[in-house]
PDB file of C-alpha atoms and ligand atoms in Angstrom:
ATOM      1  CA  UNK J   1     188.098 219.337-118.438  1.00 54.00           C
ATOM      2  CA  UNK J   2     186.695 216.095-116.940  1.00 55.00           C
ATOM      3  CA  UNK J   3     189.415 214.572-115.021  1.00 58.00           C
ATOM      4  CA  UNK J   4     189.176 210.701-115.681  1.00 66.00           C
ATOM      5  CA  UNK J   5     189.559 208.231-112.553  1.00 78.00           C
ATOM      6  CA  UNK J   6     191.654 205.427-113.040  1.00 91.00           C
ATOM      7  CA  UNK J   7     190.648 201.954-113.904  1.00 96.00           C
ATOM      8  CA  UNK J   8     190.796 199.255-110.993  1.00 98.00           C
ATOM      9  CA  UNK J   9     190.661 195.377-111.120  1.00 98.00           C
ATOM     10  CA  UNK J  10     188.518 194.551-108.435  1.00 98.00           C
ATOM     11  CA  UNK J  11     187.409 191.211-107.005  1.00 97.00           C
ATOM     12  CA  UNK J  12     184.514 190.390-104.850  1.00 96.00           C
ATOM     13  CA  UNK J  13     184.774 187.056-102.892  1.00 94.00           C
ATOM     14  CA  UNK J  14     181.832 185.565-101.856  1.00 88.00           C
ATOM     15  CA  UNK J  15     180.856 182.297-100.381  1.00 81.00           C
ATOM     16  CA  UNK J  16     179.378 180.831-103.606  1.00 81.00           C
ATOM     17  CA  UNK J  17     181.156 183.008-106.107  1.00 88.00           C
ATOM     18  CA  UNK J  18     183.797 185.427-107.089  1.00 93.00           C
ATOM     19  CA  UNK J  19     182.624 188.758-108.860  1.00 95.00           C
ATOM     20  CA  UNK J  20     185.400 190.413-110.836  1.00 97.00           C
ATOM     21  CA  UNK J  21     185.428 193.741-112.885  1.00 97.00           C
ATOM     22  CA  UNK J  22     187.039 196.771-114.112  1.00 98.00           C
ATOM     23  CA  UNK J  23     185.871 199.681-112.109  1.00 98.00           C
ATOM     24  CA  UNK J  24     186.128 203.447-112.767  1.00 97.00           C
ATOM     25  CA  UNK J  25     184.791 205.275-109.976  1.00 95.00           C
ATOM     26  CA  UNK J  26     181.398 203.670-109.027  1.00 96.00           C
ATOM     27  CA  UNK J  27     181.081 202.472-112.904  1.00 96.00           C
ATOM     28  CA  UNK J  28     181.868 198.865-113.695  1.00 97.00           C
ATOM     29  CA  UNK J  29     183.420 198.546-117.053  1.00 97.00           C
ATOM     30  CA  UNK J  30     183.768 195.058-117.254  1.00 97.00           C
ATOM     31  CA  UNK J  31     182.172 192.166-115.238  1.00 97.00           C
ATOM     32  CA  UNK J  32     182.609 188.314-114.973  1.00 96.00           C
ATOM     33  CA  UNK J  33     181.161 185.979-111.961  1.00 95.00           C
ATOM     34  CA  UNK J  34     182.710 182.516-111.183  1.00 93.00           C
ATOM     35  CA  UNK J  35     180.659 179.934-109.583  1.00 87.00           C
ATOM     36  CA  UNK J  36     182.713 177.735-107.280  1.00 72.00           C
ATOM     37  CA  UNK J  37     185.611 177.124-109.688  1.00 75.00           C
ATOM     38  CA  UNK J  38     188.364 177.140-106.860  1.00 73.00           C
ATOM     39  CA  UNK J  39     186.225 174.448-105.248  1.00 74.00           C
ATOM     40  CA  UNK J  40     186.694 176.697-101.726  1.00 76.00           C
ATOM     41  CA  UNK J  41     190.938 175.629-101.248  1.00 85.00           C
ATOM     42  CA  UNK J  42     192.800 178.458-101.016  1.00 88.00           C
ATOM     43  CA  UNK J  43     195.735 177.105-102.669  1.00 90.00           C
ATOM     44  CA  UNK J  44     193.977 177.324-105.919  1.00 90.00           C
ATOM     45  CA  UNK J  45     193.025 181.067-105.689  1.00 91.00           C
ATOM     46  CA  UNK J  46     196.177 182.700-106.907  1.00 92.00           C
ATOM     47  CA  UNK J  47     196.675 180.187-109.964  1.00 91.00           C
ATOM     48  CA  UNK J  48     193.103 180.905-111.344  1.00 91.00           C
ATOM     49  CA  UNK J  49     193.341 184.449-110.463  1.00 92.00           C
ATOM     50  CA  UNK J  50     196.715 184.984-112.688  1.00 90.00           C
ATOM     51  CA  UNK J  51     194.923 182.404-115.567  1.00 91.00           C
ATOM     52  CA  UNK J  52     191.518 184.704-115.513  1.00 92.00           C
ATOM     53  CA  UNK J  53     193.031 188.492-115.519  1.00 94.00           C
ATOM     54  CA  UNK J  54     196.069 188.752-118.043  1.00 92.00           C
ATOM     55  CA  UNK J  55     193.587 189.649-120.746  1.00 94.00           C
ATOM     56  CA  UNK J  56     191.990 192.550-118.590  1.00 96.00           C
ATOM     57  CA  UNK J  57     195.330 193.469-117.219  1.00 96.00           C
ATOM     58  CA  UNK J  58     197.169 194.083-120.715  1.00 95.00           C
ATOM     59  CA  UNK J  59     193.804 195.464-122.074  1.00 96.00           C
ATOM     60  CA  UNK J  60     193.628 198.143-119.377  1.00 96.00           C
ATOM     61  CA  UNK J  61     197.137 198.676-118.465  1.00 96.00           C
ATOM     62  CA  UNK J  62     196.330 197.677-114.910  1.00 97.00           C
ATOM     63  CA  UNK J  63     198.160 199.038-111.902  1.00 97.00           C
ATOM     64  CA  UNK J  64     195.886 198.746-108.861  1.00 97.00           C
ATOM     65  CA  UNK J  65     194.014 195.814-107.717  1.00 97.00           C
ATOM     66  CA  UNK J  66     191.264 195.569-104.816  1.00 98.00           C
ATOM     67  CA  UNK J  67     190.278 192.617-102.821  1.00 97.00           C
ATOM     68  CA  UNK J  68     187.221 192.115-100.485  1.00 97.00           C
ATOM     69  CA  UNK J  69     186.704 189.035 -98.814  1.00 94.00           C
ATOM     70  CA  UNK J  70     184.671 187.595 -95.955  1.00 92.00           C
ATOM     71  CA  UNK J  71     186.307 187.103 -92.492  1.00 91.00           C
ATOM     72  CA  UNK J  72     188.757 188.602 -90.456  1.00 92.00           C
ATOM     73  CA  UNK J  73     191.362 190.965 -92.353  1.00 93.00           C
ATOM     74  CA  UNK J  74     194.453 192.194 -90.842  1.00 91.00           C
ATOM     75  CA  UNK J  75     197.005 194.005 -92.432  1.00 90.00           C
ATOM     76  CA  UNK J  76     196.203 192.459 -95.748  1.00 91.00           C
ATOM     77  CA  UNK J  77     196.032 188.579 -94.523  1.00 94.00           C
ATOM     78  CA  UNK J  78     192.832 186.357 -94.486  1.00 94.00           C
ATOM     79  CA  UNK J  79     193.187 185.517 -90.689  1.00 94.00           C
ATOM     80  CA  UNK J  80     190.050 183.519 -91.084  1.00 91.00           C
ATOM     81  CA  UNK J  81     187.167 182.919 -93.124  1.00 89.00           C
ATOM     82  CA  UNK J  82     184.976 180.667 -91.577  1.00 85.00           C
ATOM     83  CA  UNK J  83     182.609 180.420 -94.754  1.00 83.00           C
ATOM     84  CA  UNK J  84     185.228 179.619 -97.043  1.00 88.00           C
ATOM     85  CA  UNK J  85     187.302 177.366 -94.573  1.00 88.00           C
ATOM     86  CA  UNK J  86     190.292 179.696 -95.029  1.00 91.00           C
ATOM     87  CA  UNK J  87     193.026 180.503 -92.476  1.00 92.00           C
ATOM     88  CA  UNK J  88     196.167 182.483 -91.943  1.00 95.00           C
ATOM     89  CA  UNK J  89     196.014 183.014 -96.082  1.00 95.00           C
ATOM     90  CA  UNK J  90     198.630 185.358 -97.231  1.00 96.00           C
ATOM     91  CA  UNK J  91     196.389 186.418-100.662  1.00 93.00           C
ATOM     92  CA  UNK J  92     198.360 189.610-101.228  1.00 95.00           C
ATOM     93  CA  UNK J  93     201.955 187.918-100.784  1.00 95.00           C
ATOM     94  CA  UNK J  94     201.058 185.422-103.823  1.00 95.00           C
ATOM     95  CA  UNK J  95     199.364 188.038-105.791  1.00 94.00           C
ATOM     96  CA  UNK J  96     202.260 190.080-105.254  1.00 95.00           C
ATOM     97  CA  UNK J  97     204.635 187.961-106.092  1.00 95.00           C
ATOM     98  CA  UNK J  98     203.054 187.547-109.668  1.00 94.00           C
ATOM     99  CA  UNK J  99     202.324 191.413-110.108  1.00 94.00           C
ATOM    100  CA  UNK J 100     205.572 192.839-108.131  1.00 95.00           C
ATOM    101  CA  UNK J 101     204.565 196.298-109.724  1.00 93.00           C
ATOM    102  CA  UNK J 102     201.019 196.151-108.779  1.00 96.00           C
ATOM    103  CA  UNK J 103     199.277 198.092-105.766  1.00 97.00           C
ATOM    104  CA  UNK J 104     197.075 195.377-104.189  1.00 97.00           C
ATOM    105  CA  UNK J 105     194.728 195.844-101.243  1.00 97.00           C
ATOM    106  CA  UNK J 106     192.641 193.177 -99.540  1.00 97.00           C
ATOM    107  CA  UNK J 107     189.987 194.412 -96.908  1.00 96.00           C
ATOM    108  CA  UNK J 108     186.883 192.389 -95.592  1.00 95.00           C
ATOM    109  CA  UNK J 109     184.091 192.648 -98.051  1.00 94.00           C
ATOM    110  CA  UNK J 110     181.105 194.207 -96.088  1.00 95.00           C
ATOM    111  CA  UNK J 111     184.064 196.761 -94.964  1.00 96.00           C
ATOM    112  CA  UNK J 112     184.542 197.165 -98.501  1.00 97.00           C
ATOM    113  CA  UNK J 113     181.019 197.699 -99.654  1.00 97.00           C
ATOM    114  CA  UNK J 114     180.784 200.055 -97.118  1.00 97.00           C
ATOM    115  CA  UNK J 115     183.381 202.013 -98.464  1.00 97.00           C
ATOM    116  CA  UNK J 116     181.748 202.295-101.504  1.00 97.00           C
ATOM    117  CA  UNK J 117     178.162 203.414-100.115  1.00 97.00           C
ATOM    118  CA  UNK J 118     180.297 205.943 -98.060  1.00 97.00           C
ATOM    119  CA  UNK J 119     181.978 207.304-101.179  1.00 97.00           C
ATOM    120  CA  UNK J 120     179.207 207.468-103.937  1.00 97.00           C
ATOM    121  CA  UNK J 121     176.048 205.996-101.960  1.00 97.00           C
ATOM    122  CA  UNK J 122     173.243 206.903 -99.695  1.00 98.00           C
ATOM    123  CA  UNK J 123     175.944 206.938 -96.877  1.00 98.00           C
ATOM    124  CA  UNK J 124     177.824 210.187 -98.317  1.00 97.00           C
ATOM    125  CA  UNK J 125     177.242 212.903 -95.688  1.00 96.00           C
ATOM    126  CA  UNK J 126     175.846 210.730 -93.204  1.00 98.00           C
ATOM    127  CA  UNK J 127     177.135 210.909 -89.631  1.00 98.00           C
ATOM    128  CA  UNK J 128     175.914 207.471 -87.969  1.00 98.00           C
ATOM    129  CA  UNK J 129     174.333 204.763 -90.126  1.00 98.00           C
ATOM    130  CA  UNK J 130     174.481 200.921 -90.628  1.00 98.00           C
ATOM    131  CA  UNK J 131     174.940 199.291 -93.986  1.00 98.00           C
ATOM    132  CA  UNK J 132     174.363 195.446 -94.524  1.00 97.00           C
ATOM    133  CA  UNK J 133     175.163 193.197 -96.848  1.00 95.00           C
ATOM    134  CA  UNK J 134     173.073 190.171 -97.093  1.00 94.00           C
ATOM    135  CA  UNK J 135     175.066 186.935 -98.909  1.00 88.00           C
ATOM    136  CA  UNK J 136     175.865 183.883 -98.178  1.00 85.00           C
ATOM    137  CA  UNK J 137     176.339 185.417 -94.962  1.00 90.00           C
ATOM    138  CA  UNK J 138     175.386 188.961 -93.273  1.00 94.00           C
ATOM    139  CA  UNK J 139     178.227 191.394 -93.971  1.00 93.00           C
ATOM    140  CA  UNK J 140     178.439 195.398 -93.463  1.00 95.00           C
ATOM    141  CA  UNK J 141     179.711 197.946 -91.194  1.00 96.00           C
ATOM    142  CA  UNK J 142     178.706 199.906 -88.465  1.00 97.00           C
ATOM    143  CA  UNK J 143     179.895 204.210 -89.545  1.00 98.00           C
ATOM    144  CA  UNK J 144     180.602 206.192 -87.269  1.00 98.00           C
ATOM    145  CA  UNK J 145     181.127 209.860 -87.025  1.00 98.00           C
ATOM    146  CA  UNK J 146     181.676 209.368 -91.402  1.00 97.00           C
ATOM    147  CA  UNK J 147     184.090 206.646 -90.532  1.00 97.00           C
ATOM    148  CA  UNK J 148     183.894 203.077 -90.771  1.00 97.00           C
ATOM    149  CA  UNK J 149     184.104 201.635 -87.121  1.00 96.00           C
ATOM    150  CA  UNK J 150     186.744 199.106 -86.760  1.00 94.00           C
ATOM    151  CA  UNK J 151     187.482 198.618 -83.300  1.00 94.00           C
ATOM    152  CA  UNK J 152     190.491 198.358 -80.859  1.00 94.00           C
ATOM    153  CA  UNK J 153     191.860 195.237 -83.077  1.00 89.00           C
ATOM    154  CA  UNK J 154     190.314 196.108 -86.135  1.00 88.00           C
ATOM    155  CA  UNK J 155     187.736 193.199 -85.593  1.00 87.00           C
ATOM    156  CA  UNK J 156     184.890 195.628 -84.944  1.00 92.00           C
ATOM    157  CA  UNK J 157     181.198 195.994 -86.882  1.00 92.00           C
ATOM    158  CA  UNK J 158     181.121 192.250 -87.038  1.00 92.00           C
ATOM    159  CA  UNK J 159     177.351 191.543 -86.540  1.00 95.00           C
ATOM    160  CA  UNK J 160     176.628 188.872 -88.545  1.00 95.00           C
ATOM    161  CA  UNK J 161     178.130 186.965 -85.755  1.00 94.00           C
ATOM    162  CA  UNK J 162     175.767 188.721 -83.232  1.00 95.00           C
ATOM    163  CA  UNK J 163     173.276 186.326 -81.538  1.00 95.00           C
ATOM    164  CA  UNK J 164     169.529 186.558 -82.026  1.00 94.00           C
ATOM    165  CA  UNK J 165     168.615 183.395 -80.706  1.00 93.00           C
ATOM    166  CA  UNK J 166     168.779 181.117 -78.110  1.00 86.00           C
ATOM    167  CA  UNK J 167     171.595 178.814 -77.078  1.00 79.00           C
ATOM    168  CA  UNK J 168     170.050 175.899 -78.978  1.00 85.00           C
ATOM    169  CA  UNK J 169     169.525 177.292 -82.093  1.00 95.00           C
ATOM    170  CA  UNK J 170     171.234 176.846 -85.661  1.00 96.00           C
ATOM    171  CA  UNK J 171     174.852 176.661 -85.821  1.00 96.00           C
ATOM    172  CA  UNK J 172     177.264 179.042 -87.274  1.00 94.00           C
ATOM    173  CA  UNK J 173     180.237 178.425 -89.180  1.00 89.00           C
ATOM    174  CA  UNK J 174     181.923 180.564 -86.582  1.00 90.00           C
ATOM    175  CA  UNK J 175     181.485 177.785 -84.285  1.00 92.00           C
ATOM    176  CA  UNK J 176     178.704 179.475 -82.134  1.00 94.00           C
ATOM    177  CA  UNK J 177     174.662 179.102 -82.379  1.00 96.00           C
ATOM    178  CA  UNK J 178     171.906 181.401 -83.059  1.00 96.00           C
ATOM    179  CA  UNK J 179     174.259 184.059 -85.251  1.00 96.00           C
ATOM    180  CA  UNK J 180     172.145 186.911 -87.372  1.00 97.00           C
ATOM    181  CA  UNK J 181     173.821 185.252 -90.235  1.00 95.00           C
ATOM    182  CA  UNK J 182     172.222 181.954 -90.129  1.00 96.00           C
ATOM    183  CA  UNK J 183     168.789 183.449 -90.251  1.00 97.00           C
ATOM    184  CA  UNK J 184     168.976 186.550 -92.216  1.00 96.00           C
ATOM    185  CA  UNK J 185     171.190 185.332 -94.908  1.00 93.00           C
ATOM    186  CA  UNK J 186     170.039 183.822 -98.178  1.00 89.00           C
ATOM    187  CA  UNK J 187     171.232 180.197 -96.734  1.00 90.00           C
ATOM    188  CA  UNK J 188     169.454 181.182 -93.420  1.00 94.00           C
ATOM    189  CA  UNK J 189     166.278 181.977 -95.563  1.00 94.00           C
ATOM    190  CA  UNK J 190     166.538 178.686 -97.266  1.00 92.00           C
ATOM    191  CA  UNK J 191     166.985 177.150 -93.998  1.00 93.00           C
ATOM    192  CA  UNK J 192     163.803 178.573 -92.608  1.00 95.00           C
ATOM    193  CA  UNK J 193     162.083 176.947 -95.238  1.00 94.00           C
ATOM    194  CA  UNK J 194     163.468 173.533 -94.602  1.00 92.00           C
ATOM    195  CA  UNK J 195     162.301 174.235 -90.909  1.00 92.00           C
ATOM    196  CA  UNK J 196     158.689 174.910 -91.971  1.00 92.00           C
ATOM    197  CA  UNK J 197     158.866 172.096 -94.474  1.00 88.00           C
ATOM    198  CA  UNK J 198     159.783 169.270 -91.943  1.00 84.00           C
ATOM    199  CA  UNK J 199     156.623 169.810 -90.358  1.00 83.00           C
ATOM    200  CA  UNK J 200     154.339 170.117 -93.287  1.00 85.00           C
ATOM    201  CA  UNK J 201     152.273 167.904 -95.441  1.00 83.00           C
ATOM    202  CA  UNK J 202     152.913 169.843 -98.309  1.00 81.00           C
ATOM    203  CA  UNK J 203     156.489 170.379 -98.346  1.00 84.00           C
ATOM    204  CA  UNK J 204     158.409 172.543-100.663  1.00 84.00           C
ATOM    205  CA  UNK J 205     160.855 170.476-102.826  1.00 80.00           C
ATOM    206  CA  UNK J 206     164.262 171.054-101.561  1.00 76.00           C
ATOM    207  CA  UNK J 207     166.177 169.950-104.788  1.00 76.00           C
ATOM    208  CA  UNK J 208     168.499 172.719-105.772  1.00 76.00           C
ATOM    209  CA  UNK J 209     166.808 175.409-103.142  1.00 80.00           C
ATOM    210  CA  UNK J 210     168.725 178.242-103.588  1.00 79.00           C
ATOM    211  CA  UNK J 211     167.837 182.030-103.805  1.00 79.00           C
ATOM    212  CA  UNK J 212     166.444 182.187-107.348  1.00 79.00           C
ATOM    213  CA  UNK J 213     164.336 179.029-106.724  1.00 85.00           C
ATOM    214  CA  UNK J 214     163.382 180.697-103.639  1.00 87.00           C
ATOM    215  CA  UNK J 215     162.201 183.703-105.813  1.00 87.00           C
ATOM    216  CA  UNK J 216     160.342 181.495-108.382  1.00 87.00           C
ATOM    217  CA  UNK J 217     158.321 180.070-105.486  1.00 87.00           C
ATOM    218  CA  UNK J 218     157.463 183.042-103.698  1.00 90.00           C
ATOM    219  CA  UNK J 219     155.939 184.349-106.846  1.00 89.00           C
ATOM    220  CA  UNK J 220     154.188 181.363-107.300  1.00 89.00           C
ATOM    221  CA  UNK J 221     152.675 182.241-103.584  1.00 91.00           C
ATOM    222  CA  UNK J 222     153.828 179.024-101.937  1.00 90.00           C
ATOM    223  CA  UNK J 223     152.507 178.784 -98.593  1.00 92.00           C
ATOM    224  CA  UNK J 224     155.809 177.612 -96.954  1.00 93.00           C
ATOM    225  CA  UNK J 225     157.547 179.739 -98.853  1.00 93.00           C
ATOM    226  CA  UNK J 226     155.358 183.134 -98.062  1.00 95.00           C
ATOM    227  CA  UNK J 227     155.368 182.096 -94.395  1.00 95.00           C
ATOM    228  CA  UNK J 228     159.242 181.390 -94.523  1.00 95.00           C
ATOM    229  CA  UNK J 229     159.696 185.057 -96.024  1.00 96.00           C
ATOM    230  CA  UNK J 230     157.733 186.214 -93.406  1.00 97.00           C
ATOM    231  CA  UNK J 231     159.555 184.923 -90.396  1.00 97.00           C
ATOM    232  CA  UNK J 232     162.873 185.890 -92.054  1.00 97.00           C
ATOM    233  CA  UNK J 233     161.834 189.428 -92.550  1.00 98.00           C
ATOM    234  CA  UNK J 234     160.558 189.662 -88.922  1.00 97.00           C
ATOM    235  CA  UNK J 235     164.580 187.849 -88.071  1.00 97.00           C
ATOM    236  CA  UNK J 236     166.062 190.793 -90.215  1.00 98.00           C
ATOM    237  CA  UNK J 237     163.843 193.500 -88.322  1.00 98.00           C
ATOM    238  CA  UNK J 238     164.702 192.439 -85.143  1.00 97.00           C
ATOM    239  CA  UNK J 239     168.228 192.055 -85.410  1.00 97.00           C
ATOM    240  CA  UNK J 240     168.479 195.766 -86.861  1.00 98.00           C
ATOM    241  CA  UNK J 241     166.481 197.320 -84.242  1.00 98.00           C
ATOM    242  CA  UNK J 242     169.216 195.554 -82.166  1.00 97.00           C
ATOM    243  CA  UNK J 243     171.973 197.373 -84.020  1.00 97.00           C
ATOM    244  CA  UNK J 244     169.818 200.513 -83.650  1.00 97.00           C
ATOM    245  CA  UNK J 245     169.434 200.447 -80.199  1.00 96.00           C
ATOM    246  CA  UNK J 246     173.243 200.140 -79.870  1.00 95.00           C
ATOM    247  CA  UNK J 247     174.733 202.807 -82.584  1.00 96.00           C
ATOM    248  CA  UNK J 248     171.399 205.139 -83.012  1.00 97.00           C
ATOM    249  CA  UNK J 249     171.953 205.474 -86.532  1.00 98.00           C
ATOM    250  CA  UNK J 250     169.866 207.882 -89.018  1.00 98.00           C
ATOM    251  CA  UNK J 251     170.413 205.890 -91.967  1.00 98.00           C
ATOM    252  CA  UNK J 252     170.381 202.216 -92.668  1.00 98.00           C
ATOM    253  CA  UNK J 253     170.985 200.739 -95.761  1.00 98.00           C
ATOM    254  CA  UNK J 254     170.576 197.336 -97.263  1.00 98.00           C
ATOM    255  CA  UNK J 255     172.557 195.558 -99.894  1.00 96.00           C
ATOM    256  CA  UNK J 256     173.429 192.226-101.783  1.00 92.00           C
ATOM    257  CA  UNK J 257     171.906 190.427-104.434  1.00 88.00           C
ATOM    258  CA  UNK J 258     168.623 189.256-102.488  1.00 90.00           C
ATOM    259  CA  UNK J 259     168.134 192.869-102.237  1.00 92.00           C
ATOM    260  CA  UNK J 260     167.059 192.844-106.025  1.00 91.00           C
ATOM    261  CA  UNK J 261     164.391 190.119-105.301  1.00 88.00           C
ATOM    262  CA  UNK J 262     161.708 192.442-103.761  1.00 91.00           C
ATOM    263  CA  UNK J 263     161.802 189.549-100.627  1.00 93.00           C
ATOM    264  CA  UNK J 264     163.155 192.225 -97.900  1.00 96.00           C
ATOM    265  CA  UNK J 265     160.025 194.234 -96.655  1.00 97.00           C
ATOM    266  CA  UNK J 266     161.354 197.113 -95.566  1.00 98.00           C
ATOM    267  CA  UNK J 267     157.931 198.197 -94.055  1.00 98.00           C
ATOM    268  CA  UNK J 268     158.489 195.398 -91.642  1.00 98.00           C
ATOM    269  CA  UNK J 269     162.122 196.624 -90.792  1.00 98.00           C
ATOM    270  CA  UNK J 270     160.537 200.177 -90.227  1.00 98.00           C
ATOM    271  CA  UNK J 271     157.222 198.948 -87.923  1.00 98.00           C
ATOM    272  CA  UNK J 272     159.986 197.234 -85.821  1.00 98.00           C
ATOM    273  CA  UNK J 273     162.017 200.367 -85.287  1.00 98.00           C
ATOM    274  CA  UNK J 274     158.927 202.438 -84.914  1.00 97.00           C
ATOM    275  CA  UNK J 275     158.020 199.931 -81.885  1.00 96.00           C
ATOM    276  CA  UNK J 276     160.912 201.192 -80.200  1.00 96.00           C
ATOM    277  CA  UNK J 277     160.302 205.201 -80.974  1.00 96.00           C
ATOM    278  CA  UNK J 278     163.203 205.208 -83.572  1.00 96.00           C
ATOM    279  CA  UNK J 279     160.465 206.898 -85.975  1.00 95.00           C
ATOM    280  CA  UNK J 280     162.628 208.929 -88.069  1.00 95.00           C
ATOM    281  CA  UNK J 281     165.245 206.461 -89.089  1.00 98.00           C
ATOM    282  CA  UNK J 282     165.990 206.337 -93.397  1.00 98.00           C
ATOM    283  CA  UNK J 283     166.020 202.489 -94.519  1.00 98.00           C
ATOM    284  CA  UNK J 284     166.426 201.975 -97.962  1.00 98.00           C
ATOM    285  CA  UNK J 285     168.083 199.543-100.399  1.00 97.00           C
ATOM    286  CA  UNK J 286     171.466 200.536-101.668  1.00 97.00           C
ATOM    287  CA  UNK J 287     171.647 201.581-105.551  1.00 95.00           C
ATOM    288  CA  UNK J 288     174.981 199.037-105.772  1.00 95.00           C
ATOM    289  CA  UNK J 289     172.687 195.988-104.924  1.00 89.00           C
ATOM    290  CA  UNK J 290     174.670 193.085-105.937  1.00 90.00           C
ATOM    291  CA  UNK J 291     177.418 195.049-106.883  1.00 94.00           C
ATOM    292  CA  UNK J 292     178.136 196.880-103.872  1.00 95.00           C
ATOM    293  CA  UNK J 293     181.263 194.525-102.860  1.00 95.00           C
ATOM    294  CA  UNK J 294     182.657 194.907-105.993  1.00 97.00           C
ATOM    295  CA  UNK J 295     182.729 198.905-106.373  1.00 97.00           C
ATOM    296  CA  UNK J 296     183.856 198.747-102.702  1.00 97.00           C
ATOM    297  CA  UNK J 297     186.961 196.248-103.586  1.00 98.00           C
ATOM    298  CA  UNK J 298     187.919 199.108-106.190  1.00 98.00           C
ATOM    299  CA  UNK J 299     187.450 202.129-103.768  1.00 97.00           C
ATOM    300  CA  UNK J 300     189.897 200.544-101.328  1.00 97.00           C
ATOM    301  CA  UNK J 301     192.568 201.876-103.630  1.00 96.00           C
ATOM    302  CA  UNK J 302     191.173 205.212-103.949  1.00 89.00           C
TER     303      UNK J 302
HETATM  304 ZN1   ZN K 401     179.072 183.227 -86.457  1.00 51.91          ZN
END
């Protein structure tokens, strides 16, 4: 007889939207996405959740909630989430006050997504690997000896804030300049288009320039967008090579909504790795695509 897995209410908090779902193992049974509804203010989040989830909790008899959230999460507290401007946010305590019988866990979104890949995806049985999620920022984790590397003070593998440019480069929400995520994220790609625009006689109309609009312009071969995407891929490849030099991974797996667009050029990354004789590294897109964080949030309760 097949043992049914328990259904978990999963929440993936992102920079521009919150994805929610009912997840069973690696299958998403229900899904809903909310864009900017809470306006970023941390005090509005718990009332918002309690309003939208009551139906699902009753329908599926939910007893477990898993949450992925950007930033430093220590002992289920959001100590700091720079992109959301959240500090010392006791989200778990707030939710636990509403749902005292519920088992709730909160983890960094990149680590949660990596856990999904380790448990069900392309990092299963991989000893040393890198998992990168491209969104508004850049998250993910290093996998060392089949486990997510957390470091001495639980802040390990925070490579989105690895500096890849010089000290005059783009300002990051963390306060430094030139971080990986200010170039390699979707927001980074948009900024690269804006930078090239600045010197162009035929600029891209900047109104509502987000991921979907960039894809549209790329499909129409807009020269500035094509140039920006080439630069973006080179920035990603250089950064991944730097990570590979430290970790010597066998697998590098990429996830996030932008991986569904076809804009990330795996061959550019492989070529960059080959330059430094990393010929045998597997570089692939995750099958979870934009849902890695959501499945990962549920996997926290496994
Ligand atoms: Zn940074």
